[in-house]
């Protein structure tokens, strides 16, 4: 088989459906730039594995958002970077300012290690977090194809492309008018999506010497609540799952000096001194209140003290999580291209987008304590006398309690992100030499409004102390009108915080042939990249006055310059062997300079066999927020255990069941850049015409990995991290210092597999593909000095490193009809153990979370003039997410995990596209 045909087939490895290599969309022998190289040439497979997905395939799958598209990639991590998982206030890397944003994370190395490009150039990172490009800002309706380079590209695109590159290629030179509408509705209700787009263009570069096109896409996602799906159930104690919280809508009373329960209470014949009580618990009636249950002390006895939970109720707040929150998006792209001369073009590109995402969190948990001055008063209309259950109960004292404040409402944040980029570029060629240059300005700004569920701390505490508000609303009861008005008077609504990132870039490159070698032309490319990056973040009000307010500490106007030069060579060593040599030097004004080389090869000894491989280095500079964000004081929920203190003072609550432990987070100006070494080696084989396979083994080693150290990690590793635990003179913990650190690093190994077959049966054409990733190893050390831990196939609070993921498709077309069946598969993993892994789990606990397989089916008809109709069923067999005993904190999901599964269930999609000219 000829090299050109083999190169086409190789480029298709891993595609999620029948797509064609770049050459198929270009005139014969036209030189094109392939992601992974700056050298233009006749399209053929290079030394690096590039996955290509066309817009047609995206539409046929019923995909309406860029987040959905990225989640279909087997090379993308199974992490908390999607919108559902990101809607959280706790977690190993919970980003408290990215509500409504979604990010890519190739190889599970984090969003900062994945470079997202638009037409090969950078766009601004998310306006609030600043860590990476928000996928919502990509104009999906205007793209022609997506190219995914599953290999580090630091020497080509920038130091931060450690995990790989996702390059969204826009439509160009479009003439005509095209409109489309699509809907996607779930069978079980909730979570519907709508989308409308318009694409118009006029002029032809060949005949008119210009082309002007514009694309507008508007889409909307409706809310889906946790209680709308039966699998969202955090109370399944027989299977090892129950809520680990005593903040309940019918409040639990707490012990404390000067309160009705005193410092502790005892029951007749019981030597234990208990710290919490609830009359419903004594009566066995915790479950008479919706969402509440008797606290399952046995499941959590080594995590939360039994002295606090034995006579307490619990609340399944995991079932209250919003699985898909309301989102509205609008993306506008306008591009004008002008033929200045036969071989020289100028273009102007304007991109704008707005995303309004309403992040909805569960109601706040409030504690009434002496220190907070919000105890329930003696003589209050709802004073709860527990004398009948606790002989020592002192009804002459006020009541301390822990309350899930449902009557205050869900904590609701309206996050509006505006993105804009203006790009002026020139491109063309002088004979066999190609050039391109551009200047661009990009901005991303995010504004957050608090619209419900947040109160001024002083006002709410005073209202609680008045006794008008009832923390013990029984079944069928509600707050009085006076109480409702009082609660409303405490609330804060309005502008809360805002952030902005900016990117000014000037870039240029030339590529062409230097001279002829015996095996062919020696080609080269050289270029420069000058960037000015900026970031700012601030509160619109004093966030410290608002109880449990979200967000980070302010960071005023930080900026840095990045100067980069790079060069690349394509060296034909022999007729069958080609080498790619590249080097790039980046100089960060605030971090330092780095030089990163890359070497790759492609060797084709026969028509049906191709070998390829690469080796390179990477360098990830810390973000502005990681370096400079201010200190933020927060609290941990529940009864945290001080392992060191509890061992010395067993049973003492101040050590063994800490009430609301303070911790601090913030930037770290001592952070070092994260560095990496990575490589891949593989082969492509086509034993028969129309049948081919690719196998690429890859490895990535990182050093000084930048991670957010949580207070839980500090406490769990107190022997090594004791300097971050600050204690009072009596030995109790004053606060834990958390925040950004350089962890030891990670060692990642895996295999990408691509299979393809195509053929013809009478008049019908068929195509079958499979794109899969086998994760051989992901070893990680949480801090310097810790032994590397293997994480593949195990529950983890950042990413789940699944052993195997794949997407397979089978497509058939005949005349005006075509159909596509897609299978998505994710392997299972070892579940999180109840009770912190101590003691024996209940008999019904299964240590393995099952695999997750879904099927999507679609059919397309083009028989009507200028019209395309596509109807699809997503999750054809209505597969529920697999059960997991994980309990919500650190990772959203009680009884299921949104990092793996889609909560929407079976859905029906419909798309109508019409071309007017």
mmCIF file of C-alpha atoms in Angstrom, residues 268-578:
data_model
loop_
_atom_site.group_PDB
_atom_site.id
_atom_site.type_symbol
_atom_site.label_atom_id
_atom_site.label_comp_id
_atom_site.label_asym_id
_atom_site.label_seq_id
_atom_site.Cartn_x
_atom_site.Cartn_y
_atom_site.Cartn_z
ATOM 1 C CA UNK A 268 -27.867 5.423 83.809
ATOM 2 C CA UNK A 269 -25.583 2.408 83.856
ATOM 3 C CA UNK A 270 -23.387 3.737 81.046
ATOM 4 C CA UNK A 271 -19.897 5.053 81.972
ATOM 5 C CA UNK A 272 -19.446 6.871 78.643
ATOM 6 C CA UNK A 273 -19.714 10.651 78.458
ATOM 7 C CA UNK A 274 -21.621 11.627 75.333
ATOM 8 C CA UNK A 275 -21.423 14.903 73.431
ATOM 9 C CA UNK A 276 -24.561 15.060 71.270
ATOM 10 C CA UNK A 277 -28.215 14.080 71.563
ATOM 11 C CA UNK A 278 -31.421 14.140 69.575
ATOM 12 C CA UNK A 279 -34.868 13.159 70.919
ATOM 13 C CA UNK A 280 -35.679 11.456 67.603
ATOM 14 C CA UNK A 281 -32.627 9.260 68.060
ATOM 15 C CA UNK A 282 -33.731 8.176 71.550
ATOM 16 C CA UNK A 283 -37.155 7.356 70.098
ATOM 17 C CA UNK A 284 -35.805 5.570 67.028
ATOM 18 C CA UNK A 285 -37.584 8.129 64.806
ATOM 19 C CA UNK A 286 -34.766 9.938 63.001
ATOM 20 C CA UNK A 287 -36.228 8.781 59.701
ATOM 21 C CA UNK A 288 -39.514 10.616 60.271
ATOM 22 C CA UNK A 289 -37.824 13.715 58.804
ATOM 23 C CA UNK A 290 -37.135 13.605 55.069
ATOM 24 C CA UNK A 291 -33.508 12.750 54.346
ATOM 25 C CA UNK A 292 -32.669 11.955 57.963
ATOM 26 C CA UNK A 293 -31.682 8.647 59.548
ATOM 27 C CA UNK A 294 -30.175 7.261 62.704
ATOM 28 C CA UNK A 295 -26.423 7.891 62.597
ATOM 29 C CA UNK A 296 -24.676 4.593 61.830
ATOM 30 C CA UNK A 297 -21.997 4.793 64.487
ATOM 31 C CA UNK A 298 -20.510 1.377 63.724
ATOM 32 C CA UNK A 299 -19.690 2.413 60.163
ATOM 33 C CA UNK A 300 -17.719 5.494 61.254
ATOM 34 C CA UNK A 301 -16.530 4.717 64.776
ATOM 35 C CA UNK A 302 -12.850 5.242 63.926
ATOM 36 C CA UNK A 303 -13.483 8.355 61.840
ATOM 37 C CA UNK A 304 -15.998 10.230 63.978
ATOM 38 C CA UNK A 305 -16.165 9.642 67.726
ATOM 39 C CA UNK A 306 -19.081 7.418 68.929
ATOM 40 C CA UNK A 307 -19.375 9.834 71.866
ATOM 41 C CA UNK A 308 -20.727 12.357 69.353
ATOM 42 C CA UNK A 309 -22.839 10.092 67.154
ATOM 43 C CA UNK A 310 -24.436 7.293 69.224
ATOM 44 C CA UNK A 311 -27.532 9.334 70.110
ATOM 45 C CA UNK A 312 -27.510 11.578 67.031
ATOM 46 C CA UNK A 313 -29.404 11.663 63.764
ATOM 47 C CA UNK A 314 -27.652 11.948 60.399
ATOM 48 C CA UNK A 315 -28.660 13.632 57.159
ATOM 49 C CA UNK A 316 -28.196 12.418 53.589
ATOM 50 C CA UNK A 317 -27.048 15.718 52.147
ATOM 51 C CA UNK A 318 -25.386 13.842 49.288
ATOM 52 C CA UNK A 319 -28.843 13.173 47.863
ATOM 53 C CA UNK A 320 -29.490 16.925 47.878
ATOM 54 C CA UNK A 321 -26.642 17.686 45.477
ATOM 55 C CA UNK A 322 -27.548 19.150 42.116
ATOM 56 C CA UNK A 323 -26.328 16.703 39.480
ATOM 57 C CA UNK A 324 -26.578 19.145 36.589
ATOM 58 C CA UNK A 325 -27.035 22.791 37.383
ATOM 59 C CA UNK A 326 -28.610 25.366 35.070
ATOM 60 C CA UNK A 327 -26.245 26.639 32.405
ATOM 61 C CA UNK A 328 -26.756 29.092 29.550
ATOM 62 C CA UNK A 329 -24.053 29.577 26.917
ATOM 63 C CA UNK A 330 -23.633 31.767 23.879
ATOM 64 C CA UNK A 331 -20.609 31.613 21.556
ATOM 65 C CA UNK A 332 -19.959 33.978 18.669
ATOM 66 C CA UNK A 333 -17.163 33.640 16.145
ATOM 67 C CA UNK A 334 -16.481 35.948 13.238
ATOM 68 C CA UNK A 335 -13.596 35.521 10.805
ATOM 69 C CA UNK A 336 -12.593 37.431 7.732
ATOM 70 C CA UNK A 337 -9.871 36.165 5.418
ATOM 71 C CA UNK A 338 -8.429 38.298 2.623
ATOM 72 C CA UNK A 339 -6.188 37.201 -0.227
ATOM 73 C CA UNK A 340 -3.558 39.945 -0.375
ATOM 74 C CA UNK A 341 -1.648 38.212 -3.166
ATOM 75 C CA UNK A 342 -1.783 34.729 -4.717
ATOM 76 C CA UNK A 343 0.325 33.238 -1.911
ATOM 77 C CA UNK A 344 -0.378 35.668 0.934
ATOM 78 C CA UNK A 345 -3.414 35.987 3.176
ATOM 79 C CA UNK A 346 -4.511 38.183 6.050
ATOM 80 C CA UNK A 347 -7.242 37.211 8.479
ATOM 81 C CA UNK A 348 -9.057 38.827 11.375
ATOM 82 C CA UNK A 349 -10.765 36.630 13.925
ATOM 83 C CA UNK A 350 -13.106 37.763 16.702
ATOM 84 C CA UNK A 351 -14.302 35.326 19.331
ATOM 85 C CA UNK A 352 -16.743 36.068 22.134
ATOM 86 C CA UNK A 353 -18.616 33.867 24.561
ATOM 87 C CA UNK A 354 -20.727 34.129 27.676
ATOM 88 C CA UNK A 355 -21.504 31.324 30.098
ATOM 89 C CA UNK A 356 -23.948 31.804 32.939
ATOM 90 C CA UNK A 357 -23.883 28.862 35.323
ATOM 91 C CA UNK A 358 -25.988 28.742 38.456
ATOM 92 C CA UNK A 359 -24.019 26.641 40.919
ATOM 93 C CA UNK A 360 -26.301 25.225 43.594
ATOM 94 C CA UNK A 361 -24.870 23.736 46.794
ATOM 95 C CA UNK A 362 -26.620 22.139 49.746
ATOM 96 C CA UNK A 363 -27.808 24.433 52.566
ATOM 97 C CA UNK A 364 -25.217 25.589 55.044
ATOM 98 C CA UNK A 365 -24.506 23.776 58.289
ATOM 99 C CA UNK A 366 -24.730 26.071 61.311
ATOM 100 C CA UNK A 367 -23.435 25.510 64.820
ATOM 101 C CA UNK A 368 -24.914 27.291 67.816
ATOM 102 C CA UNK A 369 -22.180 27.614 70.434
ATOM 103 C CA UNK A 370 -21.201 29.860 73.309
ATOM 104 C CA UNK A 371 -18.388 31.328 71.205
ATOM 105 C CA UNK A 372 -20.782 32.108 68.334
ATOM 106 C CA UNK A 373 -23.295 33.738 70.714
ATOM 107 C CA UNK A 374 -26.181 32.067 68.938
ATOM 108 C CA UNK A 375 -27.404 29.486 71.510
ATOM 109 C CA UNK A 376 -31.108 28.780 71.625
ATOM 110 C CA UNK A 377 -32.408 30.793 74.599
ATOM 111 C CA UNK A 378 -34.155 29.526 77.699
ATOM 112 C CA UNK A 379 -37.807 30.465 77.404
ATOM 113 C CA UNK A 380 -37.798 30.369 73.613
ATOM 114 C CA UNK A 381 -40.997 29.065 72.019
ATOM 115 C CA UNK A 382 -39.190 25.983 70.678
ATOM 116 C CA UNK A 383 -36.923 25.227 73.630
ATOM 117 C CA UNK A 384 -36.262 21.481 73.482
ATOM 118 C CA UNK A 385 -36.208 19.856 76.930
ATOM 119 C CA UNK A 386 -34.366 16.492 76.942
ATOM 120 C CA UNK A 387 -34.836 15.823 80.679
ATOM 121 C CA UNK A 388 -36.954 12.772 79.876
ATOM 122 C CA UNK A 389 -33.945 11.155 78.192
ATOM 123 C CA UNK A 390 -30.988 12.745 79.971
ATOM 124 C CA UNK A 391 -31.258 13.106 83.770
ATOM 125 C CA UNK A 392 -28.476 15.723 83.905
ATOM 126 C CA UNK A 393 -30.136 17.977 81.322
ATOM 127 C CA UNK A 394 -30.168 21.527 82.722
ATOM 128 C CA UNK A 395 -33.174 23.349 81.323
ATOM 129 C CA UNK A 396 -32.075 26.559 82.975
ATOM 130 C CA UNK A 397 -29.273 26.798 80.375
ATOM 131 C CA UNK A 398 -29.435 27.643 76.660
ATOM 132 C CA UNK A 399 -29.041 24.951 74.017
ATOM 133 C CA UNK A 400 -26.057 24.392 71.773
ATOM 134 C CA UNK A 401 -26.901 22.586 68.531
ATOM 135 C CA UNK A 402 -25.790 21.662 65.014
ATOM 136 C CA UNK A 403 -28.322 22.466 62.292
ATOM 137 C CA UNK A 404 -28.548 21.952 58.543
ATOM 138 C CA UNK A 405 -30.208 25.268 57.734
ATOM 139 C CA UNK A 406 -32.595 24.122 54.990
ATOM 140 C CA UNK A 407 -34.874 27.040 55.771
ATOM 141 C CA UNK A 408 -32.117 29.460 54.747
ATOM 142 C CA UNK A 409 -32.134 27.816 51.307
ATOM 143 C CA UNK A 410 -29.642 26.191 48.964
ATOM 144 C CA UNK A 411 -26.391 28.107 48.631
ATOM 145 C CA UNK A 412 -26.784 29.510 45.134
ATOM 146 C CA UNK A 413 -24.106 31.256 43.101
ATOM 147 C CA UNK A 414 -24.632 32.810 39.699
ATOM 148 C CA UNK A 415 -21.314 32.665 37.849
ATOM 149 C CA UNK A 416 -21.083 34.640 34.618
ATOM 150 C CA UNK A 417 -17.940 34.200 32.533
ATOM 151 C CA UNK A 418 -17.229 36.358 29.489
ATOM 152 C CA UNK A 419 -14.461 35.412 27.076
ATOM 153 C CA UNK A 420 -13.157 37.470 24.181
ATOM 154 C CA UNK A 421 -10.273 37.247 21.745
ATOM 155 C CA UNK A 422 -9.277 39.395 18.806
ATOM 156 C CA UNK A 423 -6.631 37.980 16.476
ATOM 157 C CA UNK A 424 -5.003 39.550 13.434
ATOM 158 C CA UNK A 425 -2.829 37.174 11.460
ATOM 159 C CA UNK A 426 -0.891 36.756 8.263
ATOM 160 C CA UNK A 427 0.067 33.540 6.530
ATOM 161 C CA UNK A 428 1.360 32.424 3.198
ATOM 162 C CA UNK A 429 4.426 31.170 1.434
ATOM 163 C CA UNK A 430 7.420 32.187 -0.610
ATOM 164 C CA UNK A 431 7.946 29.226 -2.852
ATOM 165 C CA UNK A 432 8.610 26.258 -0.601
ATOM 166 C CA UNK A 433 8.840 28.420 2.506
ATOM 167 C CA UNK A 434 5.711 28.961 4.608
ATOM 168 C CA UNK A 435 5.205 31.664 7.184
ATOM 169 C CA UNK A 436 2.613 32.726 9.703
ATOM 170 C CA UNK A 437 2.405 35.579 12.190
ATOM 171 C CA UNK A 438 -0.215 36.921 14.502
ATOM 172 C CA UNK A 439 -1.022 39.343 17.266
ATOM 173 C CA UNK A 440 -3.889 38.701 19.633
ATOM 174 C CA UNK A 441 -5.532 39.938 22.786
ATOM 175 C CA UNK A 442 -7.666 37.625 24.895
ATOM 176 C CA UNK A 443 -9.558 38.173 28.128
ATOM 177 C CA UNK A 444 -11.691 36.064 30.418
ATOM 178 C CA UNK A 445 -13.656 37.600 33.255
ATOM 179 C CA UNK A 446 -15.871 35.876 35.799
ATOM 180 C CA UNK A 447 -18.360 37.573 38.095
ATOM 181 C CA UNK A 448 -20.075 35.760 40.929
ATOM 182 C CA UNK A 449 -23.351 36.785 42.513
ATOM 183 C CA UNK A 450 -24.794 35.144 45.599
ATOM 184 C CA UNK A 451 -28.515 34.806 44.989
ATOM 185 C CA UNK A 452 -29.704 32.664 47.906
ATOM 186 C CA UNK A 453 -28.637 30.570 50.876
ATOM 187 C CA UNK A 454 -25.982 32.944 52.244
ATOM 188 C CA UNK A 455 -26.422 35.159 55.320
ATOM 189 C CA UNK A 456 -24.440 37.780 57.152
ATOM 190 C CA UNK A 457 -22.875 35.898 60.046
ATOM 191 C CA UNK A 458 -23.739 38.436 62.740
ATOM 192 C CA UNK A 459 -27.321 38.870 61.537
ATOM 193 C CA UNK A 460 -27.975 35.132 61.306
ATOM 194 C CA UNK A 461 -26.416 34.377 64.686
ATOM 195 C CA UNK A 462 -28.481 37.138 66.313
ATOM 196 C CA UNK A 463 -31.619 35.799 64.664
ATOM 197 C CA UNK A 464 -30.913 32.290 65.951
ATOM 198 C CA UNK A 465 -30.282 33.624 69.446
ATOM 199 C CA UNK A 466 -33.702 35.324 69.421
ATOM 200 C CA UNK A 467 -35.524 31.998 69.686
ATOM 201 C CA UNK A 468 -37.916 32.953 66.864
ATOM 202 C CA UNK A 469 -36.344 30.498 64.414
ATOM 203 C CA UNK A 470 -37.119 26.842 65.098
ATOM 204 C CA UNK A 471 -34.152 24.465 64.555
ATOM 205 C CA UNK A 472 -36.442 21.504 65.284
ATOM 206 C CA UNK A 473 -39.142 21.652 62.623
ATOM 207 C CA UNK A 474 -40.982 18.329 62.697
ATOM 208 C CA UNK A 475 -42.582 16.345 59.905
ATOM 209 C CA UNK A 476 -45.394 18.330 58.292
ATOM 210 C CA UNK A 477 -44.385 21.519 60.096
ATOM 211 C CA UNK A 478 -42.761 24.714 58.841
ATOM 212 C CA UNK A 479 -41.271 27.929 60.153
ATOM 213 C CA UNK A 480 -43.663 30.692 61.165
ATOM 214 C CA UNK A 481 -44.048 33.730 58.925
ATOM 215 C CA UNK A 482 -42.157 35.771 61.507
ATOM 216 C CA UNK A 483 -39.275 33.282 61.386
ATOM 217 C CA UNK A 484 -39.258 33.274 57.580
ATOM 218 C CA UNK A 485 -39.106 37.056 57.475
ATOM 219 C CA UNK A 486 -36.345 37.078 60.073
ATOM 220 C CA UNK A 487 -34.293 34.555 58.061
ATOM 221 C CA UNK A 488 -34.830 36.616 54.924
ATOM 222 C CA UNK A 489 -33.588 39.752 56.699
ATOM 223 C CA UNK A 490 -30.220 38.060 57.397
ATOM 224 C CA UNK A 491 -29.449 37.130 53.786
ATOM 225 C CA UNK A 492 -26.846 38.601 51.511
ATOM 226 C CA UNK A 493 -27.767 38.830 47.851
ATOM 227 C CA UNK A 494 -25.729 40.604 45.231
ATOM 228 C CA UNK A 495 -22.318 40.896 43.575
ATOM 229 C CA UNK A 496 -19.784 38.941 45.575
ATOM 230 C CA UNK A 497 -16.477 38.479 43.750
ATOM 231 C CA UNK A 498 -14.851 38.815 40.358
ATOM 232 C CA UNK A 499 -11.723 37.659 38.565
ATOM 233 C CA UNK A 500 -10.040 38.341 35.268
ATOM 234 C CA UNK A 501 -7.271 36.833 33.166
ATOM 235 C CA UNK A 502 -5.638 38.508 30.184
ATOM 236 C CA UNK A 503 -3.348 37.258 27.442
ATOM 237 C CA UNK A 504 -1.534 39.414 24.891
ATOM 238 C CA UNK A 505 0.425 37.386 22.364
ATOM 239 C CA UNK A 506 2.666 38.031 19.391
ATOM 240 C CA UNK A 507 3.896 34.988 17.521
ATOM 241 C CA UNK A 508 5.468 34.063 14.234
ATOM 242 C CA UNK A 509 7.160 31.188 12.477
ATOM 243 C CA UNK A 510 8.658 30.121 9.177
ATOM 244 C CA UNK A 511 9.041 26.613 7.807
ATOM 245 C CA UNK A 512 10.373 25.053 4.664
ATOM 246 C CA UNK A 513 13.054 22.947 3.078
ATOM 247 C CA UNK A 514 16.718 23.725 3.694
ATOM 248 C CA UNK A 515 18.351 21.386 1.219
ATOM 249 C CA UNK A 516 18.147 17.892 -0.218
ATOM 250 C CA UNK A 517 19.647 14.863 1.456
ATOM 251 C CA UNK A 518 20.010 11.487 -0.251
ATOM 252 C CA UNK A 519 16.762 10.311 1.409
ATOM 253 C CA UNK A 520 14.802 13.542 0.813
ATOM 254 C CA UNK A 521 14.506 17.174 1.801
ATOM 255 C CA UNK A 522 15.714 18.405 5.176
ATOM 256 C CA UNK A 523 12.854 20.562 6.476
ATOM 257 C CA UNK A 524 12.922 23.044 9.314
ATOM 258 C CA UNK A 525 10.772 25.464 11.279
ATOM 259 C CA UNK A 526 11.704 28.300 13.588
ATOM 260 C CA UNK A 527 9.556 30.707 15.502
ATOM 261 C CA UNK A 528 8.981 32.932 18.465
ATOM 262 C CA UNK A 529 6.189 33.394 20.980
ATOM 263 C CA UNK A 530 5.904 36.501 23.176
ATOM 264 C CA UNK A 531 3.154 36.573 25.784
ATOM 265 C CA UNK A 532 1.992 38.896 28.550
ATOM 266 C CA UNK A 533 -0.230 37.098 31.042
ATOM 267 C CA UNK A 534 -2.262 38.835 33.727
ATOM 268 C CA UNK A 535 -4.547 37.810 36.576
ATOM 269 C CA UNK A 536 -6.583 39.589 39.234
ATOM 270 C CA UNK A 537 -9.172 38.449 41.749
ATOM 271 C CA UNK A 538 -11.133 40.453 44.284
ATOM 272 C CA UNK A 539 -14.243 40.477 46.438
ATOM 273 C CA UNK A 540 -17.012 43.011 45.870
ATOM 274 C CA UNK A 541 -17.947 42.850 49.560
ATOM 275 C CA UNK A 542 -16.204 41.828 52.757
ATOM 276 C CA UNK A 543 -16.437 38.046 52.407
ATOM 277 C CA UNK A 544 -15.485 37.515 56.048
ATOM 278 C CA UNK A 545 -18.863 38.943 57.072
ATOM 279 C CA UNK A 546 -20.819 36.267 55.174
ATOM 280 C CA UNK A 547 -21.159 32.837 56.760
ATOM 281 C CA UNK A 548 -19.411 30.038 54.844
ATOM 282 C CA UNK A 549 -18.931 32.288 51.827
ATOM 283 C CA UNK A 550 -17.153 30.749 48.823
ATOM 284 C CA UNK A 551 -14.088 31.995 47.005
ATOM 285 C CA UNK A 552 -10.426 32.670 47.524
ATOM 286 C CA UNK A 553 -8.533 35.515 49.115
ATOM 287 C CA UNK A 554 -7.986 38.577 46.940
ATOM 288 C CA UNK A 555 -5.064 38.755 44.522
ATOM 289 C CA UNK A 556 -4.499 42.187 43.042
ATOM 290 C CA UNK A 557 -3.239 42.548 39.481
ATOM 291 C CA UNK A 558 -0.403 40.066 38.967
ATOM 292 C CA UNK A 559 1.305 39.774 35.588
ATOM 293 C CA UNK A 560 4.281 38.161 33.920
ATOM 294 C CA UNK A 561 5.920 37.995 30.517
ATOM 295 C CA UNK A 562 6.905 34.817 28.699
ATOM 296 C CA UNK A 563 9.484 34.955 25.909
ATOM 297 C CA UNK A 564 9.979 31.838 23.835
ATOM 298 C CA UNK A 565 11.937 30.787 20.763
ATOM 299 C CA UNK A 566 11.855 27.354 19.182
ATOM 300 C CA UNK A 567 13.230 25.396 16.265
ATOM 301 C CA UNK A 568 12.355 22.099 14.652
ATOM 302 C CA UNK A 569 13.978 19.831 12.072
ATOM 303 C CA UNK A 570 12.610 16.950 10.021
ATOM 304 C CA UNK A 571 15.535 14.828 8.956
ATOM 305 C CA UNK A 572 15.086 12.017 6.407
ATOM 306 C CA UNK A 573 17.847 9.677 7.587
ATOM 307 C CA UNK A 574 17.012 6.982 5.093
ATOM 308 C CA UNK A 575 14.136 6.369 2.725
ATOM 309 C CA UNK A 576 12.259 4.611 5.516
ATOM 310 C CA UNK A 577 13.455 6.532 8.589
ATOM 311 C CA UNK A 578 12.630 10.128 9.514
#
